[in-house]
PDB file of C-alpha atoms in Angstrom:
ATOM      1  CA  GLN A   1      17.436 -18.633  19.889  1.00  0.00           C
ATOM      2  CA  ASN A   2      14.743 -20.489  21.724  1.00  0.00           C
ATOM      3  CA  SER A   3      13.139 -17.356  23.238  1.00  0.00           C
ATOM      4  CA  THR A   4      13.058 -16.033  19.708  1.00  0.00           C
ATOM      5  CA  SER A   5      11.283 -18.909  18.224  1.00  0.00           C
ATOM      6  CA  HIS A   6       8.817 -18.627  21.003  1.00  0.00           C
ATOM      7  CA  TYR A   7       8.167 -15.009  20.210  1.00  0.00           C
ATOM      8  CA  ASN A   8       7.838 -15.705  16.602  1.00  0.00           C
ATOM      9  CA  ALA A   9       5.358 -18.595  17.374  1.00  0.00           C
ATOM     10  CA  GLY A  10       3.298 -16.240  19.581  1.00  0.00           C
ATOM     11  CA  THR A  11       3.361 -13.400  16.898  1.00  0.00           C
ATOM     12  CA  TRP A  12       2.134 -15.788  14.102  1.00  0.00           C
ATOM     13  CA  GLY A  13      -0.502 -17.113  16.488  1.00  0.00           C
ATOM     14  CA  ILE A  14      -1.994 -13.624  16.925  1.00  0.00           C
ATOM     15  CA  VAL A  15      -1.634 -12.897  12.976  1.00  0.00           C
ATOM     16  CA  GLN A  16      -3.353 -16.235  12.140  1.00  0.00           C
ATOM     17  CA  GLY A  17      -6.222 -15.476  14.792  1.00  0.00           C
ATOM     18  CA  GLN A  18      -5.691 -18.624  17.270  1.00  0.00           C
ATOM     19  CA  LEU A  19      -4.606 -16.404  20.118  1.00  0.00           C
ATOM     20  CA  ARG A  20      -6.753 -13.428  19.342  1.00  0.00           C
ATOM     21  CA  PRO A  21      -9.751 -14.657  21.533  1.00  0.00           C
ATOM     22  CA  LEU A  22      -7.394 -14.986  24.514  1.00  0.00           C
ATOM     23  CA  LEU A  23      -6.504 -11.263  24.350  1.00  0.00           C
ATOM     24  CA  ALA A  24      -8.489  -8.889  26.611  1.00  0.00           C
ATOM     25  CA  PRO A  25      -9.892  -5.918  24.606  1.00  0.00           C
ATOM     26  CA  ARG A  26      -7.642  -3.333  26.243  1.00  0.00           C
ATOM     27  CA  VAL A  27      -4.588  -5.392  25.106  1.00  0.00           C
ATOM     28  CA  TYR A  28      -5.412  -5.069  21.533  1.00  0.00           C
ATOM     29  CA  THR A  29      -7.395  -1.784  21.437  1.00  0.00           C
ATOM     30  CA  LEU A  30      -4.820   0.474  23.547  1.00  0.00           C
ATOM     31  CA  PRO A  31      -1.926   0.337  21.030  1.00  0.00           C
ATOM     32  CA  MET A  32      -4.341   1.113  18.191  1.00  0.00           C
ATOM     33  CA  VAL A  33      -6.036   4.064  20.074  1.00  0.00           C
ATOM     34  CA  ARG A  34      -2.484   5.501  21.027  1.00  0.00           C
ATOM     35  CA  SER A  35      -1.440   5.150  17.283  1.00  0.00           C
ATOM     36  CA  ILE A  36      -4.560   7.081  16.106  1.00  0.00           C
ATOM     37  CA  GLY A  37      -4.251   9.725  18.801  1.00  0.00           C
ATOM     38  CA  LYS A  38      -0.532  10.370  17.792  1.00  0.00           C
ATOM     39  CA  THR A  39      -1.276  10.707  14.003  1.00  0.00           C
ATOM     40  CA  MET A  40      -4.373  12.682  14.453  1.00  0.00           C
ATOM     41  CA  VAL A  41      -4.561  16.120  12.898  1.00  0.00           C
ATOM     42  CA  GLN A  42      -5.348  18.659  15.501  1.00  0.00           C
ATOM     43  CA  GLY A  43      -6.889  22.270  15.212  1.00  0.00           C
ATOM     44  CA  LYS A  44      -8.760  21.624  12.079  1.00  0.00           C
ATOM     45  CA  ASN A  45     -12.560  21.226  11.796  1.00  0.00           C
ATOM     46  CA  TYR A  46     -12.419  19.563   8.306  1.00  0.00           C
ATOM     47  CA  GLY A  47      -9.963  18.228   5.608  1.00  0.00           C
ATOM     48  CA  PRO A  48      -9.601  19.040   2.088  1.00  0.00           C
ATOM     49  CA  GLN A  49     -12.651  20.221   0.089  1.00  0.00           C
ATOM     50  CA  ILE A  50     -14.027  17.882  -2.682  1.00  0.00           C
ATOM     51  CA  THR A  51     -16.952  18.444  -5.034  1.00  0.00           C
ATOM     52  CA  VAL A  52     -20.033  16.130  -5.631  1.00  0.00           C
ATOM     53  CA  LYS A  53     -22.621  16.643  -8.085  1.00  0.00           C
ATOM     54  CA  ARG A  54     -25.912  14.813  -7.236  1.00  0.00           C
ATOM     55  CA  ILE A  55     -28.360  16.828  -9.558  1.00  0.00           C
ATOM     56  CA  SER A  56     -28.342  15.872 -13.325  1.00  0.00           C
ATOM     57  CA  THR A  57     -28.066  18.567 -15.829  1.00  0.00           C
ATOM     58  CA  ARG A  58     -29.083  18.407 -19.716  1.00  0.00           C
ATOM     59  CA  GLY A  59     -30.224  14.875 -19.287  1.00  0.00           C
ATOM     60  CA  ARG A  60     -26.613  13.777 -18.274  1.00  0.00           C
ATOM     61  CA  LYS A  61     -26.848  11.324 -15.437  1.00  0.00           C
ATOM     62  CA  CYS A  62     -24.395  11.999 -12.673  1.00  0.00           C
ATOM     63  CA  LYS A  63     -21.773   9.229 -11.711  1.00  0.00           C
ATOM     64  CA  PRO A  64     -22.324   7.459  -8.536  1.00  0.00           C
ATOM     65  CA  ILE A  65     -21.237   9.458  -5.526  1.00  0.00           C
ATOM     66  CA  PHE A  66     -18.857   6.861  -4.498  1.00  0.00           C
ATOM     67  CA  VAL A  67     -17.039   7.214  -7.818  1.00  0.00           C
ATOM     68  CA  GLN A  68     -16.807  11.010  -7.793  1.00  0.00           C
ATOM     69  CA  ILE A  69     -15.389  11.019  -4.376  1.00  0.00           C
ATOM     70  CA  ALA A  70     -13.003   8.076  -4.768  1.00  0.00           C
ATOM     71  CA  ARG A  71     -11.315   9.693  -7.788  1.00  0.00           C
ATOM     72  CA  GLN A  72     -10.749  12.862  -5.713  1.00  0.00           C
ATOM     73  CA  VAL A  73      -9.847  11.502  -2.311  1.00  0.00           C
ATOM     74  CA  VAL A  74      -7.250   8.787  -3.454  1.00  0.00           C
ATOM     75  CA  LYS A  75      -5.060  11.734  -5.050  1.00  0.00           C
ATOM     76  CA  LEU A  76      -4.952  13.359  -1.675  1.00  0.00           C
ATOM     77  CA  ASN A  77      -2.214  13.202   0.987  1.00  0.00           C
ATOM     78  CA  ALA A  78      -3.187  10.533   3.442  1.00  0.00           C
ATOM     79  CA  SER A  79      -1.964  12.654   6.278  1.00  0.00           C
ATOM     80  CA  ASP A  80      -4.519  15.355   5.605  1.00  0.00           C
ATOM     81  CA  LEU A  81      -7.324  12.967   6.062  1.00  0.00           C
ATOM     82  CA  ARG A  82      -6.521  11.891   9.730  1.00  0.00           C
ATOM     83  CA  LEU A  83      -9.153  14.160  11.505  1.00  0.00           C
ATOM     84  CA  PRO A  84     -11.384  13.199  14.269  1.00  0.00           C
ATOM     85  CA  SER A  85     -14.399  14.448  12.474  1.00  0.00           C
ATOM     86  CA  ARG A  86     -14.767  15.197   8.682  1.00  0.00           C
ATOM     87  CA  ALA A  87     -11.981  13.933   6.804  1.00  0.00           C
ATOM     88  CA  TRP A  88     -13.049  16.206   3.764  1.00  0.00           C
ATOM     89  CA  LYS A  89     -15.504  18.830   3.366  1.00  0.00           C
ATOM     90  CA  VAL A  90     -18.175  18.132   0.571  1.00  0.00           C
ATOM     91  CA  LYS A  91     -19.090  21.045  -1.812  1.00  0.00           C
ATOM     92  CA  LEU A  92     -22.463  20.077  -3.591  1.00  0.00           C
ATOM     93  CA  VAL A  93     -22.515  21.396  -7.098  1.00  0.00           C
ATOM     94  CA  GLY A  94     -25.693  23.221  -7.774  1.00  0.00           C
ATOM     95  CA  GLU A  95     -27.041  23.050  -4.246  1.00  0.00           C
ATOM     96  CA  GLY A  96     -27.104  25.507  -1.649  1.00  0.00           C
ATOM     97  CA  ALA A  97     -26.067  23.374   1.414  1.00  0.00           C
ATOM     98  CA  ASP A  98     -22.941  24.187   3.195  1.00  0.00           C
ATOM     99  CA  ASP A  99     -21.228  21.041   4.694  1.00  0.00           C
ATOM    100  CA  ALA A 100     -21.185  21.671   8.459  1.00  0.00           C
ATOM    101  CA  GLY A 101     -21.100  17.885   8.918  1.00  0.00           C
ATOM    102  CA  GLY A 102     -24.312  16.793   7.903  1.00  0.00           C
ATOM    103  CA  VAL A 103     -23.428  16.595   4.233  1.00  0.00           C
ATOM    104  CA  PHE A 104     -20.309  14.697   4.693  1.00  0.00           C
ATOM    105  CA  ASP A 105     -22.387  12.089   6.960  1.00  0.00           C
ATOM    106  CA  ASP A 106     -25.183  11.897   3.999  1.00  0.00           C
ATOM    107  CA  THR A 107     -22.638  11.315   1.337  1.00  0.00           C
ATOM    108  CA  ILE A 108     -21.197   8.404   3.520  1.00  0.00           C
ATOM    109  CA  THR A 109     -24.462   6.803   4.052  1.00  0.00           C
ATOM    110  CA  GLU A 110     -25.266   7.288   0.239  1.00  0.00           C
ATOM    111  CA  MET A 111     -21.959   5.543  -0.845  1.00  0.00           C
ATOM    112  CA  CYS A 112     -22.774   2.640   1.398  1.00  0.00           C
ATOM    113  CA  GLN A 113     -26.120   2.199  -0.374  1.00  0.00           C
ATOM    114  CA  GLU A 114     -24.561   2.494  -3.823  1.00  0.00           C
ATOM    115  CA  LEU A 115     -22.238  -0.299  -2.871  1.00  0.00           C
ATOM    116  CA  GLU A 116     -24.822  -2.680  -1.479  1.00  0.00           C
ATOM    117  CA  THR A 117     -27.269  -1.988  -4.172  1.00  0.00           C
ATOM    118  CA  GLY A 118     -24.897  -2.928  -6.867  1.00  0.00           C
ATOM    119  CA  ILE A 119     -24.845   0.777  -8.279  1.00  0.00           C
ATOM    120  CA  VAL A 120     -21.043   0.579  -7.609  1.00  0.00           C
ATOM    121  CA  ASP A 121     -19.993  -3.042  -8.544  1.00  0.00           C
ATOM    122  CA  LEU A 122     -17.290  -3.593  -5.917  1.00  0.00           C
ATOM    123  CA  LEU A 123     -19.516  -5.867  -3.692  1.00  0.00           C
ATOM    124  CA  ILE A 124     -21.658  -8.902  -4.522  1.00  0.00           C
ATOM    125  CA  PRO A 125     -24.229 -10.722  -2.529  1.00  0.00           C
ATOM    126  CA  SER A 126     -22.874 -13.966  -0.885  1.00  0.00           C
ATOM    127  CA  PRO A 127     -23.634 -16.969  -2.975  1.00  0.00           C
ATOM    128  CA  ASN A 128     -25.772 -18.369  -0.002  1.00  0.00           C
ATOM    129  CA  ALA A 129     -27.807 -15.103  -0.475  1.00  0.00           C
ATOM    130  CA  THR A 130     -28.465 -16.041  -4.216  1.00  0.00           C
ATOM    131  CA  ALA A 131     -29.212 -19.681  -3.504  1.00  0.00           C
ATOM    132  CA  GLU A 132     -31.321 -18.700  -0.259  1.00  0.00           C
ATOM    133  CA  VAL A 133     -29.491 -21.369   1.854  1.00  0.00           C
ATOM    134  CA  GLY A 134     -27.146 -21.531   4.739  1.00  0.00           C
ATOM    135  CA  TYR A 135     -25.502 -18.647   6.672  1.00  0.00           C
ATOM    136  CA  ASN A 136     -24.620 -14.965   5.845  1.00  0.00           C
ATOM    137  CA  ARG A 137     -27.521 -14.469   3.266  1.00  0.00           C
ATOM    138  CA  ASP A 138     -27.486 -10.805   4.223  1.00  0.00           C
ATOM    139  CA  ARG A 139     -23.726 -10.249   3.794  1.00  0.00           C
ATOM    140  CA  PHE A 140     -21.593  -9.207   0.981  1.00  0.00           C
ATOM    141  CA  LEU A 141     -18.291 -10.253  -0.683  1.00  0.00           C
ATOM    142  CA  PHE A 142     -15.707  -8.330  -2.760  1.00  0.00           C
ATOM    143  CA  ASN A 143     -16.516  -8.762  -6.394  1.00  0.00           C
ATOM    144  CA  PRO A 144     -13.583 -10.906  -7.732  1.00  0.00           C
ATOM    145  CA  SER A 145     -14.460  -9.730 -11.314  1.00  0.00           C
ATOM    146  CA  ALA A 146     -13.789  -6.031 -10.111  1.00  0.00           C
ATOM    147  CA  CYS A 147     -10.116  -6.094 -11.210  1.00  0.00           C
ATOM    148  CA  LEU A 148      -9.717  -3.134 -13.632  1.00  0.00           C
ATOM    149  CA  ASP A 149      -7.414  -0.282 -12.404  1.00  0.00           C
ATOM    150  CA  GLU A 150     -10.419   1.841 -11.864  1.00  0.00           C
ATOM    151  CA  HIS A 151     -11.932  -0.911  -9.579  1.00  0.00           C
ATOM    152  CA  LEU A 152      -8.632  -1.298  -7.633  1.00  0.00           C
ATOM    153  CA  MET A 153      -8.637   2.404  -7.124  1.00  0.00           C
ATOM    154  CA  GLN A 154     -12.168   2.253  -5.839  1.00  0.00           C
ATOM    155  CA  PHE A 155     -11.249  -0.622  -3.570  1.00  0.00           C
ATOM    156  CA  LYS A 156      -8.363   1.641  -2.163  1.00  0.00           C
ATOM    157  CA  PHE A 157     -10.866   4.300  -1.490  1.00  0.00           C
ATOM    158  CA  LEU A 158     -12.936   1.842   0.240  1.00  0.00           C
ATOM    159  CA  GLY A 159     -10.212   1.094   2.598  1.00  0.00           C
ATOM    160  CA  ILE A 160      -9.766   4.869   3.108  1.00  0.00           C
ATOM    161  CA  LEU A 161     -13.257   5.032   4.241  1.00  0.00           C
ATOM    162  CA  MET A 162     -12.907   2.274   6.571  1.00  0.00           C
ATOM    163  CA  GLY A 163      -9.941   4.110   8.121  1.00  0.00           C
ATOM    164  CA  VAL A 164     -12.129   7.351   8.286  1.00  0.00           C
ATOM    165  CA  ALA A 165     -14.785   5.435  10.224  1.00  0.00           C
ATOM    166  CA  ILE A 166     -12.300   4.258  12.664  1.00  0.00           C
ATOM    167  CA  ARG A 167     -11.004   7.650  13.305  1.00  0.00           C
ATOM    168  CA  THR A 168     -14.321   9.391  13.307  1.00  0.00           C
ATOM    169  CA  LYS A 169     -15.905   6.620  15.425  1.00  0.00           C
ATOM    170  CA  LYS A 170     -18.786   6.374  12.726  1.00  0.00           C
ATOM    171  CA  PRO A 171     -19.294   2.971  11.478  1.00  0.00           C
ATOM    172  CA  LEU A 172     -19.946   2.281   7.801  1.00  0.00           C
ATOM    173  CA  ASP A 173     -23.252   0.725   7.204  1.00  0.00           C
ATOM    174  CA  LEU A 174     -21.755  -2.131   5.070  1.00  0.00           C
ATOM    175  CA  HIS A 175     -22.515  -5.745   5.760  1.00  0.00           C
ATOM    176  CA  LEU A 176     -19.523  -7.652   4.834  1.00  0.00           C
ATOM    177  CA  ALA A 177     -19.418 -11.302   5.252  1.00  0.00           C
ATOM    178  CA  PRO A 178     -16.916 -12.763   7.949  1.00  0.00           C
ATOM    179  CA  MET A 179     -14.504 -14.161   5.478  1.00  0.00           C
ATOM    180  CA  VAL A 180     -13.984 -10.673   4.220  1.00  0.00           C
ATOM    181  CA  TRP A 181     -12.998  -9.239   7.546  1.00  0.00           C
ATOM    182  CA  LYS A 182     -10.658 -12.127   8.214  1.00  0.00           C
ATOM    183  CA  GLN A 183      -8.744 -11.518   5.141  1.00  0.00           C
ATOM    184  CA  LEU A 184      -8.662  -7.639   5.958  1.00  0.00           C
ATOM    185  CA  CYS A 185      -7.151  -8.680   9.365  1.00  0.00           C
ATOM    186  CA  CYS A 186      -4.762 -11.069   7.467  1.00  0.00           C
ATOM    187  CA  ILE A 187      -6.181 -14.267   9.067  1.00  0.00           C
ATOM    188  CA  PRO A 188      -5.711 -17.326   6.590  1.00  0.00           C
ATOM    189  CA  LEU A 189      -9.128 -18.436   5.472  1.00  0.00           C
ATOM    190  CA  ILE A 190     -10.082 -22.069   5.861  1.00  0.00           C
ATOM    191  CA  LEU A 191     -12.725 -24.362   4.145  1.00  0.00           C
ATOM    192  CA  GLU A 192     -15.453 -23.514   6.663  1.00  0.00           C
ATOM    193  CA  ASP A 193     -15.058 -19.905   5.938  1.00  0.00           C
ATOM    194  CA  LEU A 194     -16.287 -20.731   2.458  1.00  0.00           C
ATOM    195  CA  GLU A 195     -18.773 -22.861   3.495  1.00  0.00           C
ATOM    196  CA  GLU A 196     -20.395 -19.981   5.453  1.00  0.00           C
ATOM    197  CA  VAL A 197     -20.733 -17.960   2.296  1.00  0.00           C
ATOM    198  CA  ASP A 198     -21.282 -20.660  -0.216  1.00  0.00           C
ATOM    199  CA  LEU A 199     -22.876 -23.830   1.103  1.00  0.00           C
ATOM    200  CA  LEU A 200     -23.857 -25.521  -2.005  1.00  0.00           C
ATOM    201  CA  TYR A 201     -20.466 -25.251  -3.813  1.00  0.00           C
ATOM    202  CA  VAL A 202     -18.816 -26.945  -0.812  1.00  0.00           C
ATOM    203  CA  GLN A 203     -21.289 -29.628  -0.777  1.00  0.00           C
ATOM    204  CA  THR A 204     -20.909 -30.104  -4.569  1.00  0.00           C
ATOM    205  CA  LEU A 205     -17.122 -30.303  -4.218  1.00  0.00           C
ATOM    206  CA  ASN A 206     -17.347 -32.900  -1.246  1.00  0.00           C
ATOM    207  CA  SER A 207     -19.683 -34.852  -3.445  1.00  0.00           C
ATOM    208  CA  ILE A 208     -17.161 -35.007  -6.133  1.00  0.00           C
ATOM    209  CA  LEU A 209     -14.347 -35.879  -3.496  1.00  0.00           C
ATOM    210  CA  HIS A 210     -16.426 -38.883  -2.303  1.00  0.00           C
ATOM    211  CA  ILE A 211     -18.189 -39.713  -5.391  1.00  0.00           C
ATOM    212  CA  GLU A 212     -17.115 -43.628  -4.885  1.00  0.00           C
ATOM    213  CA  ASP A 213     -19.580 -43.664  -1.967  1.00  0.00           C
ATOM    214  CA  SER A 214     -22.453 -43.060  -4.512  1.00  0.00           C
ATOM    215  CA  GLY A 215     -21.245 -46.039  -6.421  1.00  0.00           C
ATOM    216  CA  ILE A 216     -19.649 -43.910  -9.163  1.00  0.00           C
ATOM    217  CA  THR A 217     -16.581 -45.480 -10.923  1.00  0.00           C
ATOM    218  CA  GLU A 218     -14.112 -44.352 -13.363  1.00  0.00           C
ATOM    219  CA  GLU A 219     -16.187 -45.800 -16.080  1.00  0.00           C
ATOM    220  CA  ASN A 220     -19.303 -43.659 -15.379  1.00  0.00           C
ATOM    221  CA  PHE A 221     -17.627 -40.644 -13.803  1.00  0.00           C
ATOM    222  CA  HIS A 222     -18.456 -38.532 -16.794  1.00  0.00           C
ATOM    223  CA  GLU A 223     -21.920 -39.491 -17.005  1.00  0.00           C
ATOM    224  CA  MET A 224     -22.502 -38.106 -13.559  1.00  0.00           C
ATOM    225  CA  ILE A 225     -20.169 -35.173 -13.404  1.00  0.00           C
ATOM    226  CA  PRO A 226     -21.006 -32.436 -15.790  1.00  0.00           C
ATOM    227  CA  LEU A 227     -17.677 -30.894 -15.488  1.00  0.00           C
ATOM    228  CA  ASP A 228     -14.786 -32.129 -17.881  1.00  0.00           C
ATOM    229  CA  SER A 229     -11.982 -29.718 -17.159  1.00  0.00           C
ATOM    230  CA  PHE A 230     -10.208 -27.723 -14.205  1.00  0.00           C
ATOM    231  CA  VAL A 231     -12.985 -25.142 -14.140  1.00  0.00           C
ATOM    232  CA  GLY A 232     -15.066 -24.097 -11.100  1.00  0.00           C
ATOM    233  CA  GLN A 233     -17.656 -21.569 -10.043  1.00  0.00           C
ATOM    234  CA  SER A 234     -16.619 -18.203  -8.808  1.00  0.00           C
ATOM    235  CA  ALA A 235     -18.147 -16.361  -6.102  1.00  0.00           C
ATOM    236  CA  ASP A 236     -20.000 -14.375  -8.710  1.00  0.00           C
ATOM    237  CA  GLY A 237     -21.356 -17.364 -10.412  1.00  0.00           C
ATOM    238  CA  LYS A 238     -19.190 -17.559 -13.559  1.00  0.00           C
ATOM    239  CA  MET A 239     -17.356 -20.619 -14.508  1.00  0.00           C
ATOM    240  CA  VAL A 240     -13.682 -19.838 -14.485  1.00  0.00           C
ATOM    241  CA  PRO A 241     -10.222 -21.910 -14.743  1.00  0.00           C
ATOM    242  CA  ILE A 242      -9.241 -22.726 -11.189  1.00  0.00           C
ATOM    243  CA  ILE A 243      -5.583 -23.015 -12.311  1.00  0.00           C
ATOM    244  CA  PRO A 244      -3.748 -21.395 -15.256  1.00  0.00           C
ATOM    245  CA  GLY A 245      -4.822 -23.291 -18.287  1.00  0.00           C
ATOM    246  CA  GLY A 246      -7.533 -25.087 -16.451  1.00  0.00           C
ATOM    247  CA  ASN A 247      -9.806 -25.198 -19.413  1.00  0.00           C
ATOM    248  CA  SER A 248      -7.495 -27.692 -21.156  1.00  0.00           C
ATOM    249  CA  ILE A 249      -6.767 -29.966 -18.055  1.00  0.00           C
ATOM    250  CA  PRO A 250      -9.189 -32.867 -18.114  1.00  0.00           C
ATOM    251  CA  LEU A 251     -11.181 -33.794 -14.931  1.00  0.00           C
ATOM    252  CA  THR A 252     -10.892 -37.375 -14.290  1.00  0.00           C
ATOM    253  CA  PHE A 253     -12.017 -39.905 -11.613  1.00  0.00           C
ATOM    254  CA  SER A 254      -8.327 -40.332 -10.507  1.00  0.00           C
ATOM    255  CA  ASN A 255      -7.431 -36.570 -10.407  1.00  0.00           C
ATOM    256  CA  ARG A 256     -10.673 -35.459  -8.581  1.00  0.00           C
ATOM    257  CA  LYS A 257      -9.076 -35.056  -5.399  1.00  0.00           C
ATOM    258  CA  GLU A 258      -6.595 -32.626  -6.877  1.00  0.00           C
ATOM    259  CA  TYR A 259      -9.428 -30.856  -8.580  1.00  0.00           C
ATOM    260  CA  VAL A 260     -11.168 -30.227  -5.225  1.00  0.00           C
ATOM    261  CA  GLU A 261      -8.080 -29.136  -3.551  1.00  0.00           C
ATOM    262  CA  ARG A 262      -7.348 -26.607  -6.431  1.00  0.00           C
ATOM    263  CA  ALA A 263     -11.041 -25.478  -6.589  1.00  0.00           C
ATOM    264  CA  ILE A 264     -11.054 -24.819  -2.775  1.00  0.00           C
ATOM    265  CA  GLU A 265      -7.540 -22.973  -3.031  1.00  0.00           C
ATOM    266  CA  TYR A 266      -8.886 -20.812  -5.746  1.00  0.00           C
ATOM    267  CA  ARG A 267     -11.954 -19.688  -3.997  1.00  0.00           C
ATOM    268  CA  LEU A 268     -10.145 -18.854  -0.722  1.00  0.00           C
ATOM    269  CA  HIS A 269      -7.886 -16.566  -2.767  1.00  0.00           C
ATOM    270  CA  GLU A 270     -10.097 -15.057  -5.244  1.00  0.00           C
ATOM    271  CA  MET A 271     -10.399 -11.787  -3.539  1.00  0.00           C
ATOM    272  CA  ASP A 272      -6.862 -11.505  -2.643  1.00  0.00           C
ATOM    273  CA  ARG A 273      -6.511  -8.752  -5.234  1.00  0.00           C
ATOM    274  CA  GLN A 274      -9.251  -6.752  -3.992  1.00  0.00           C
ATOM    275  CA  VAL A 275      -8.284  -6.906  -0.393  1.00  0.00           C
TER     276      VAL A 275
END
């Protein structure tokens, strides 16, 4: 029983991230490399063929390449995409180019650009970028408002793209914030992770929590705090209820600690669905 609990504690330490810095690269990369090797499709130069339309016809604008490819790839069998080079072959509609590898690479590059320029609305700049303060101003978060079925399908495809990047050893040109990578690795987020992407919001919450230090009392609390209910700012700047029914729960001097805790909890988990 004791050895089992030690094993569980060690496993949990790796999952949560505390023990990861202690592991040598070969310890955590070798099992992954072996797993990828065992599941790799051999004897094929490319996977299934998909079509992409980049040239507008009759004045009709083409859908983003990311959207076009996502809708086709998510329907494919995952095992057919496990190739060391081109996971799929791209056929360009109305263009003479045959995909010998260059077209595949070009479309990957274009999809990354679509994601970071907002043509596809899965990513948003970090709040620090918008406010021009703190760290990670050049990094992106998953868009918490992108929660339609179409969006979730596209996030699934983004995950497939990451898997393809690992297998083909061609990294994606995406600049995601550290807290996104932590979530993708199942490492629990902490307040410092939020602060690294949204410094001003964390400072605001801290000022509410310790507002008595500024001489604010229960009597003049609402004169100084513009919020009157359990709503807070989302990563995309929108004001949202931080708990179900938060719009109708008054924020007071006495429950401000709970408000701050709930606001932090909301922000640390607002991208869970997208992840």
